[in-house]
């Protein structure tokens, strides 16, 4: 789709999926999803097991999910679980 000009990796995901703009995700570019820099670690809301096989349920859950970090300087920054508290 990128090669065909249908998707620009630097466009916000919300341009193609407006519901994704919830919870501070409105500026995340498509590129960040492909290189795992979006700050979207998955779905933290408990879902029934069969939900993971239901496209509509998962799309809605991911759209409603908040970021695990903050979007700064062109990347999502998250606190490191191994960082010292000194």
PDB file of N, CA and C in Angstrom:
ATOM      1  N   UNK A   1       0.815  -1.187   0.000  1.00  0.00           N
ATOM      2  CA  UNK A   1       0.000   0.000   0.000  1.00  0.00           C
ATOM      3  C   UNK A   1       0.866   1.262   0.000  1.00  0.00           C
ATOM      4  N   UNK A   2       2.004   1.188   0.666  1.00  0.00           N
ATOM      5  CA  UNK A   2       2.914   2.337   0.675  1.00  0.00           C
ATOM      6  C   UNK A   2       3.449   2.584  -0.725  1.00  0.00           C
ATOM      7  N   UNK A   3       3.899   1.516  -1.372  1.00  0.00           N
ATOM      8  CA  UNK A   3       4.455   1.644  -2.724  1.00  0.00           C
ATOM      9  C   UNK A   3       3.419   2.144  -3.726  1.00  0.00           C
ATOM     10  N   UNK A   4       2.161   1.849  -3.476  1.00  0.00           N
ATOM     11  CA  UNK A   4       1.081   2.295  -4.362  1.00  0.00           C
ATOM     12  C   UNK A   4       0.617   3.712  -4.029  1.00  0.00           C
ATOM     13  N   UNK A   5       1.186   4.313  -2.985  1.00  0.00           N
ATOM     14  CA  UNK A   5       0.815   5.668  -2.597  1.00  0.00           C
ATOM     15  C   UNK A   5      -0.493   5.761  -1.826  1.00  0.00           C
ATOM     16  N   UNK A   6      -1.004   4.628  -1.366  1.00  0.00           N
ATOM     17  CA  UNK A   6      -2.268   4.628  -0.624  1.00  0.00           C
ATOM     18  C   UNK A   6      -2.074   4.982   0.847  1.00  0.00           C
ATOM     19  N   UNK A   7      -0.871   4.729   1.357  1.00  0.00           N
ATOM     20  CA  UNK A   7      -0.550   5.006   2.753  1.00  0.00           C
ATOM     21  C   UNK A   7       0.800   5.701   2.806  1.00  0.00           C
ATOM     22  N   UNK A   8       0.892   6.751   3.599  1.00  0.00           N
ATOM     23  CA  UNK A   8       2.156   7.441   3.839  1.00  0.00           C
ATOM     24  C   UNK A   8       2.590   7.087   5.256  1.00  0.00           C
ATOM     25  N   UNK A   9       3.769   6.521   5.404  1.00  0.00           N
ATOM     26  CA  UNK A   9       4.239   6.085   6.714  1.00  0.00           C
ATOM     27  C   UNK A   9       4.360   7.223   7.724  1.00  0.00           C
ATOM     28  N   UNK A  10       4.483   8.444   7.250  1.00  0.00           N
ATOM     29  CA  UNK A  10       4.620   9.579   8.158  1.00  0.00           C
ATOM     30  C   UNK A  10       3.291  10.254   8.491  1.00  0.00           C
ATOM     31  N   UNK A  11       2.202   9.787   7.904  1.00  0.00           N
ATOM     32  CA  UNK A  11       0.875  10.295   8.257  1.00  0.00           C
ATOM     33  C   UNK A  11       0.459   9.723   9.604  1.00  0.00           C
ATOM     34  N   UNK A  12      -0.354  10.461  10.352  1.00  0.00           N
ATOM     35  CA  UNK A  12      -0.889   9.901  11.593  1.00  0.00           C
ATOM     36  C   UNK A  12      -1.793   8.700  11.293  1.00  0.00           C
ATOM     37  N   UNK A  13      -1.728   7.706  12.140  1.00  0.00           N
ATOM     38  CA  UNK A  13      -2.597   6.534  12.002  1.00  0.00           C
ATOM     39  C   UNK A  13      -4.053   6.987  11.918  1.00  0.00           C
ATOM     40  N   UNK A  14      -4.393   8.023  12.684  1.00  0.00           N
ATOM     41  CA  UNK A  14      -5.774   8.516  12.744  1.00  0.00           C
ATOM     42  C   UNK A  14      -6.296   9.016  11.399  1.00  0.00           C
ATOM     43  N   UNK A  15      -5.418   9.328  10.464  1.00  0.00           N
ATOM     44  CA  UNK A  15      -5.870   9.729   9.125  1.00  0.00           C
ATOM     45  C   UNK A  15      -6.607   8.573   8.456  1.00  0.00           C
ATOM     46  N   UNK A  16      -6.156   7.370   8.704  1.00  0.00           N
ATOM     47  CA  UNK A  16      -6.731   6.173   8.088  1.00  0.00           C
ATOM     48  C   UNK A  16      -7.705   5.458   9.025  1.00  0.00           C
ATOM     49  N   UNK A  17      -7.540   5.673  10.322  1.00  0.00           N
ATOM     50  CA  UNK A  17      -8.348   5.015  11.351  1.00  0.00           C
ATOM     51  C   UNK A  17      -8.693   6.083  12.398  1.00  0.00           C
ATOM     52  N   UNK A  18      -9.712   6.909  12.138  1.00  0.00           N
ATOM     53  CA  UNK A  18     -10.029   8.046  13.012  1.00  0.00           C
ATOM     54  C   UNK A  18     -10.238   7.679  14.480  1.00  0.00           C
ATOM     55  N   UNK A  19     -10.797   6.526  14.751  1.00  0.00           N
ATOM     56  CA  UNK A  19     -11.049   6.110  16.133  1.00  0.00           C
ATOM     57  C   UNK A  19      -9.758   5.927  16.931  1.00  0.00           C
ATOM     58  N   UNK A  20      -8.647   5.720  16.241  1.00  0.00           N
ATOM     59  CA  UNK A  20      -7.351   5.513  16.898  1.00  0.00           C
ATOM     60  C   UNK A  20      -6.888   6.766  17.637  1.00  0.00           C
ATOM     61  N   UNK A  21      -7.421   7.920  17.303  1.00  0.00           N
ATOM     62  CA  UNK A  21      -6.971   9.196  17.874  1.00  0.00           C
ATOM     63  C   UNK A  21      -7.331   9.373  19.347  1.00  0.00           C
ATOM     64  N   UNK A  22      -8.004   8.431  19.947  1.00  0.00           N
ATOM     65  CA  UNK A  22      -8.379   8.520  21.358  1.00  0.00           C
ATOM     66  C   UNK A  22      -7.151   8.395  22.261  1.00  0.00           C
ATOM     67  N   UNK A  23      -7.278   8.883  23.462  1.00  0.00           N
ATOM     68  CA  UNK A  23      -6.284   8.673  24.526  1.00  0.00           C
ATOM     69  C   UNK A  23      -4.875   9.137  24.172  1.00  0.00           C
ATOM     70  N   UNK A  24      -4.755  10.250  23.458  1.00  0.00           N
ATOM     71  CA  UNK A  24      -3.445  10.817  23.168  1.00  0.00           C
ATOM     72  C   UNK A  24      -2.706  10.202  22.001  1.00  0.00           C
ATOM     73  N   UNK A  25      -3.391   9.395  21.200  1.00  0.00           N
ATOM     74  CA  UNK A  25      -2.728   8.713  20.087  1.00  0.00           C
ATOM     75  C   UNK A  25      -2.888   9.436  18.755  1.00  0.00           C
ATOM     76  N   UNK A  26      -3.453  10.643  18.757  1.00  0.00           N
ATOM     77  CA  UNK A  26      -3.778  11.336  17.505  1.00  0.00           C
ATOM     78  C   UNK A  26      -2.565  11.684  16.645  1.00  0.00           C
ATOM     79  N   UNK A  27      -1.384  11.784  17.212  1.00  0.00           N
ATOM     80  CA  UNK A  27      -0.205  12.182  16.436  1.00  0.00           C
ATOM     81  C   UNK A  27       0.710  11.018  16.057  1.00  0.00           C
ATOM     82  N   UNK A  28       0.409   9.823  16.478  1.00  0.00           N
ATOM     83  CA  UNK A  28       1.300   8.690  16.207  1.00  0.00           C
ATOM     84  C   UNK A  28       1.298   8.369  14.718  1.00  0.00           C
ATOM     85  N   UNK A  29       2.473   8.402  14.088  1.00  0.00           N
ATOM     86  CA  UNK A  29       2.542   8.088  12.660  1.00  0.00           C
ATOM     87  C   UNK A  29       2.476   6.580  12.404  1.00  0.00           C
ATOM     88  N   UNK A  30       2.018   6.229  11.241  1.00  0.00           N
ATOM     89  CA  UNK A  30       1.922   4.828  10.825  1.00  0.00           C
ATOM     90  C   UNK A  30       3.265   4.127  11.025  1.00  0.00           C
ATOM     91  N   UNK A  31       4.344   4.799  10.681  1.00  0.00           N
ATOM     92  CA  UNK A  31       5.698   4.243  10.783  1.00  0.00           C
ATOM     93  C   UNK A  31       5.978   3.668  12.182  1.00  0.00           C
ATOM     94  N   UNK A  32       5.480   4.345  13.216  1.00  0.00           N
ATOM     95  CA  UNK A  32       5.750   3.907  14.584  1.00  0.00           C
ATOM     96  C   UNK A  32       5.099   2.567  14.910  1.00  0.00           C
ATOM     97  N   UNK A  33       3.988   2.259  14.268  1.00  0.00           N
ATOM     98  CA  UNK A  33       3.365   0.952  14.502  1.00  0.00           C
ATOM     99  C   UNK A  33       4.233  -0.163  13.945  1.00  0.00           C
ATOM    100  N   UNK A  34       4.853   0.092  12.793  1.00  0.00           N
ATOM    101  CA  UNK A  34       5.679  -0.928  12.152  1.00  0.00           C
ATOM    102  C   UNK A  34       6.992  -1.173  12.881  1.00  0.00           C
ATOM    103  N   UNK A  35       7.508  -0.158  13.562  1.00  0.00           N
ATOM    104  CA  UNK A  35       8.794  -0.336  14.254  1.00  0.00           C
ATOM    105  C   UNK A  35       8.610  -0.362  15.774  1.00  0.00           C
ATOM    106  N   UNK A  36       7.398  -0.600  16.219  1.00  0.00           N
ATOM    107  CA  UNK A  36       7.081  -0.788  17.640  1.00  0.00           C
ATOM    108  C   UNK A  36       7.515   0.380  18.511  1.00  0.00           C
ATOM    109  N   UNK A  37       7.312   1.607  18.022  1.00  0.00           N
ATOM    110  CA  UNK A  37       7.633   2.810  18.784  1.00  0.00           C
ATOM    111  C   UNK A  37       6.386   3.609  19.134  1.00  0.00           C
ATOM    112  N   UNK A  38       5.221   3.029  18.958  1.00  0.00           N
ATOM    113  CA  UNK A  38       3.979   3.786  19.137  1.00  0.00           C
ATOM    114  C   UNK A  38       3.617   4.011  20.597  1.00  0.00           C
ATOM    115  N   UNK A  39       4.163   3.220  21.503  1.00  0.00           N
ATOM    116  CA  UNK A  39       3.760   3.305  22.900  1.00  0.00           C
ATOM    117  C   UNK A  39       2.490   2.524  23.177  1.00  0.00           C
ATOM    118  N   UNK A  40       2.007   1.838  22.174  1.00  0.00           N
ATOM    119  CA  UNK A  40       0.812   1.011  22.304  1.00  0.00           C
ATOM    120  C   UNK A  40       1.281  -0.426  22.517  1.00  0.00           C
ATOM    121  N   UNK A  41       1.269  -0.835  23.769  1.00  0.00           N
ATOM    122  CA  UNK A  41       1.817  -2.151  24.113  1.00  0.00           C
ATOM    123  C   UNK A  41       0.823  -3.283  23.942  1.00  0.00           C
ATOM    124  N   UNK A  42      -0.386  -2.965  23.642  1.00  0.00           N
ATOM    125  CA  UNK A  42      -1.427  -3.974  23.527  1.00  0.00           C
ATOM    126  C   UNK A  42      -2.660  -3.476  24.256  1.00  0.00           C
ATOM    127  N   UNK A  43      -3.491  -4.379  24.648  1.00  0.00           N
ATOM    128  CA  UNK A  43      -4.738  -4.037  25.328  1.00  0.00           C
ATOM    129  C   UNK A  43      -4.597  -4.396  26.799  1.00  0.00           C
ATOM    130  N   UNK A  44      -4.801  -3.431  27.671  1.00  0.00           N
ATOM    131  CA  UNK A  44      -4.697  -3.703  29.106  1.00  0.00           C
ATOM    132  C   UNK A  44      -6.056  -3.983  29.743  1.00  0.00           C
ATOM    133  N   UNK A  45      -7.127  -3.673  29.030  1.00  0.00           N
ATOM    134  CA  UNK A  45      -8.467  -3.967  29.522  1.00  0.00           C
ATOM    135  C   UNK A  45      -8.707  -5.464  29.425  1.00  0.00           C
ATOM    136  N   UNK A  46      -9.153  -6.097  30.512  1.00  0.00           N
ATOM    137  CA  UNK A  46      -9.438  -7.528  30.433  1.00  0.00           C
ATOM    138  C   UNK A  46     -10.515  -7.819  29.381  1.00  0.00           C
ATOM    139  N   UNK A  47     -10.239  -8.785  28.549  1.00  0.00           N
ATOM    140  CA  UNK A  47     -11.177  -9.195  27.506  1.00  0.00           C
ATOM    141  C   UNK A  47     -11.379 -10.697  27.593  1.00  0.00           C
ATOM    142  N   UNK A  48     -12.549 -11.181  27.201  1.00  0.00           N
ATOM    143  CA  UNK A  48     -12.740 -12.631  27.157  1.00  0.00           C
ATOM    144  C   UNK A  48     -11.824 -13.243  26.098  1.00  0.00           C
ATOM    145  N   UNK A  49     -11.452 -14.486  26.279  1.00  0.00           N
ATOM    146  CA  UNK A  49     -10.524 -15.150  25.358  1.00  0.00           C
ATOM    147  C   UNK A  49     -10.955 -15.066  23.902  1.00  0.00           C
ATOM    148  N   UNK A  50     -12.244 -15.206  23.636  1.00  0.00           N
ATOM    149  CA  UNK A  50     -12.696 -15.190  22.244  1.00  0.00           C
ATOM    150  C   UNK A  50     -12.607 -13.801  21.611  1.00  0.00           C
ATOM    151  N   UNK A  51     -12.408 -12.755  22.414  1.00  0.00           N
ATOM    152  CA  UNK A  51     -12.292 -11.392  21.880  1.00  0.00           C
ATOM    153  C   UNK A  51     -11.072 -11.245  20.983  1.00  0.00           C
ATOM    154  N   UNK A  52     -10.028 -12.001  21.258  1.00  0.00           N
ATOM    155  CA  UNK A  52      -8.789 -11.891  20.484  1.00  0.00           C
ATOM    156  C   UNK A  52      -8.946 -12.413  19.056  1.00  0.00           C
ATOM    157  N   UNK A  53     -10.051 -13.061  18.782  1.00  0.00           N
ATOM    158  CA  UNK A  53     -10.336 -13.572  17.437  1.00  0.00           C
ATOM    159  C   UNK A  53     -11.470 -12.797  16.771  1.00  0.00           C
ATOM    160  N   UNK A  54     -11.868 -11.691  17.395  1.00  0.00           N
ATOM    161  CA  UNK A  54     -12.966 -10.882  16.885  1.00  0.00           C
ATOM    162  C   UNK A  54     -12.415  -9.525  16.443  1.00  0.00           C
ATOM    163  N   UNK A  55     -12.366  -9.307  15.148  1.00  0.00           N
ATOM    164  CA  UNK A  55     -11.775  -8.088  14.582  1.00  0.00           C
ATOM    165  C   UNK A  55     -12.369  -6.828  15.196  1.00  0.00           C
ATOM    166  N   UNK A  56     -13.698  -6.719  15.225  1.00  0.00           N
ATOM    167  CA  UNK A  56     -14.354  -5.504  15.712  1.00  0.00           C
ATOM    168  C   UNK A  56     -14.030  -5.226  17.180  1.00  0.00           C
ATOM    169  N   UNK A  57     -14.053  -6.260  17.997  1.00  0.00           N
ATOM    170  CA  UNK A  57     -13.751  -6.085  19.418  1.00  0.00           C
ATOM    171  C   UNK A  57     -12.313  -5.602  19.598  1.00  0.00           C
ATOM    172  N   UNK A  58     -11.368  -6.203  18.884  1.00  0.00           N
ATOM    173  CA  UNK A  58      -9.963  -5.827  19.027  1.00  0.00           C
ATOM    174  C   UNK A  58      -9.686  -4.430  18.488  1.00  0.00           C
ATOM    175  N   UNK A  59     -10.274  -4.080  17.358  1.00  0.00           N
ATOM    176  CA  UNK A  59     -10.080  -2.741  16.796  1.00  0.00           C
ATOM    177  C   UNK A  59     -10.587  -1.692  17.787  1.00  0.00           C
ATOM    178  N   UNK A  60     -11.748  -1.925  18.369  1.00  0.00           N
ATOM    179  CA  UNK A  60     -12.299  -0.980  19.342  1.00  0.00           C
ATOM    180  C   UNK A  60     -11.457  -0.921  20.612  1.00  0.00           C
ATOM    181  N   UNK A  61     -10.974  -2.064  21.072  1.00  0.00           N
ATOM    182  CA  UNK A  61     -10.144  -2.099  22.280  1.00  0.00           C
ATOM    183  C   UNK A  61      -8.817  -1.377  22.054  1.00  0.00           C
ATOM    184  N   UNK A  62      -8.192  -1.579  20.903  1.00  0.00           N
ATOM    185  CA  UNK A  62      -6.931  -0.890  20.598  1.00  0.00           C
ATOM    186  C   UNK A  62      -7.142   0.609  20.427  1.00  0.00           C
ATOM    187  N   UNK A  63      -8.245   0.993  19.822  1.00  0.00           N
ATOM    188  CA  UNK A  63      -8.538   2.419  19.649  1.00  0.00           C
ATOM    189  C   UNK A  63      -8.722   3.101  21.005  1.00  0.00           C
ATOM    190  N   UNK A  64      -9.335   2.414  21.951  1.00  0.00           N
ATOM    191  CA  UNK A  64      -9.606   2.987  23.271  1.00  0.00           C
ATOM    192  C   UNK A  64      -8.405   2.914  24.209  1.00  0.00           C
ATOM    193  N   UNK A  65      -7.396   2.138  23.860  1.00  0.00           N
ATOM    194  CA  UNK A  65      -6.224   1.934  24.719  1.00  0.00           C
ATOM    195  C   UNK A  65      -5.398   3.209  24.842  1.00  0.00           C
ATOM    196  N   UNK A  66      -4.926   3.493  26.049  1.00  0.00           N
ATOM    197  CA  UNK A  66      -4.065   4.660  26.223  1.00  0.00           C
ATOM    198  C   UNK A  66      -2.606   4.277  25.972  1.00  0.00           C
ATOM    199  N   UNK A  67      -1.782   5.299  25.813  1.00  0.00           N
ATOM    200  CA  UNK A  67      -0.358   5.084  25.568  1.00  0.00           C
ATOM    201  C   UNK A  67       0.346   4.638  26.837  1.00  0.00           C
ATOM    202  N   UNK A  68       1.417   3.881  26.665  1.00  0.00           N
ATOM    203  CA  UNK A  68       2.230   3.463  27.797  1.00  0.00           C
ATOM    204  C   UNK A  68       3.296   4.495  28.122  1.00  0.00           C
ATOM    205  N   UNK A  69       3.474   5.464  27.258  1.00  0.00           N
ATOM    206  CA  UNK A  69       4.494   6.495  27.445  1.00  0.00           C
ATOM    207  C   UNK A  69       3.972   7.818  26.939  1.00  0.00           C
ATOM    208  N   UNK A  70       4.888   8.716  26.603  1.00  0.00           N
ATOM    209  CA  UNK A  70       4.474  10.010  26.066  1.00  0.00           C
ATOM    210  C   UNK A  70       5.192  10.269  24.755  1.00  0.00           C
ATOM    211  N   UNK A  71       4.485  10.883  23.824  1.00  0.00           N
ATOM    212  CA  UNK A  71       5.030  11.170  22.505  1.00  0.00           C
ATOM    213  C   UNK A  71       5.842  12.456  22.592  1.00  0.00           C
ATOM    214  N   UNK A  72       7.165  12.320  22.487  1.00  0.00           N
ATOM    215  CA  UNK A  72       8.062  13.470  22.575  1.00  0.00           C
ATOM    216  C   UNK A  72       9.186  13.316  21.564  1.00  0.00           C
ATOM    217  N   UNK A  73       9.581  14.397  20.954  1.00  0.00           N
ATOM    218  CA  UNK A  73      10.749  14.426  20.076  1.00  0.00           C
ATOM    219  C   UNK A  73      10.754  13.329  19.025  1.00  0.00           C
ATOM    220  N   UNK A  74       9.582  13.028  18.485  1.00  0.00           N
ATOM    221  CA  UNK A  74       9.529  12.060  17.404  1.00  0.00           C
ATOM    222  C   UNK A  74       9.584  10.615  17.832  1.00  0.00           C
ATOM    223  N   UNK A  75       9.403  10.339  19.095  1.00  0.00           N
ATOM    224  CA  UNK A  75       9.323   8.952  19.527  1.00  0.00           C
ATOM    225  C   UNK A  75       8.546   8.891  20.834  1.00  0.00           C
ATOM    226  N   UNK A  76       8.051   7.724  21.145  1.00  0.00           N
ATOM    227  CA  UNK A  76       7.352   7.554  22.409  1.00  0.00           C
ATOM    228  C   UNK A  76       8.384   7.196  23.455  1.00  0.00           C
ATOM    229  N   UNK A  77       8.373   7.922  24.557  1.00  0.00           N
ATOM    230  CA  UNK A  77       9.307   7.634  25.633  1.00  0.00           C
ATOM    231  C   UNK A  77       8.553   6.985  26.772  1.00  0.00           C
ATOM    232  N   UNK A  78       9.155   5.969  27.335  1.00  0.00           N
ATOM    233  CA  UNK A  78       8.544   5.254  28.435  1.00  0.00           C
ATOM    234  C   UNK A  78       9.578   5.069  29.528  1.00  0.00           C
ATOM    235  N   UNK A  79       9.148   5.074  30.784  1.00  0.00           N
ATOM    236  CA  UNK A  79      10.100   4.814  31.851  1.00  0.00           C
ATOM    237  C   UNK A  79      10.645   3.396  31.723  1.00  0.00           C
ATOM    238  N   UNK A  80      11.912   3.246  31.975  1.00  0.00           N
ATOM    239  CA  UNK A  80      12.546   1.935  31.887  1.00  0.00           C
ATOM    240  C   UNK A  80      12.301   1.159  33.173  1.00  0.00           C
ATOM    241  N   UNK A  81      11.891  -0.107  33.054  1.00  0.00           N
ATOM    242  CA  UNK A  81      11.674  -0.900  34.266  1.00  0.00           C
ATOM    243  C   UNK A  81      12.987  -1.209  34.977  1.00  0.00           C
ATOM    244  N   UNK A  82      14.120  -1.029  34.300  1.00  0.00           N
ATOM    245  CA  UNK A  82      15.415  -1.323  34.909  1.00  0.00           C
ATOM    246  C   UNK A  82      16.160  -0.065  35.330  1.00  0.00           C
ATOM    247  N   UNK A  83      15.558   1.109  35.118  1.00  0.00           N
ATOM    248  CA  UNK A  83      16.223   2.364  35.479  1.00  0.00           C
ATOM    249  C   UNK A  83      16.329   2.495  36.993  1.00  0.00           C
ATOM    250  N   UNK A  84      17.416   3.037  37.430  1.00  0.00           N
ATOM    251  CA  UNK A  84      17.647   3.244  38.851  1.00  0.00           C
ATOM    252  C   UNK A  84      16.773   4.381  39.360  1.00  0.00           C
ATOM    253  N   UNK A  85      16.343   4.300  40.591  1.00  0.00           N
ATOM    254  CA  UNK A  85      15.516   5.360  41.176  1.00  0.00           C
ATOM    255  C   UNK A  85      16.373   6.371  41.927  1.00  0.00           C
ATOM    256  N   UNK A  86      17.687   6.356  41.732  1.00  0.00           N
ATOM    257  CA  UNK A  86      18.581   7.289  42.425  1.00  0.00           C
ATOM    258  C   UNK A  86      18.389   8.690  41.979  1.00  0.00           C
TER     259      UNK A  86
END
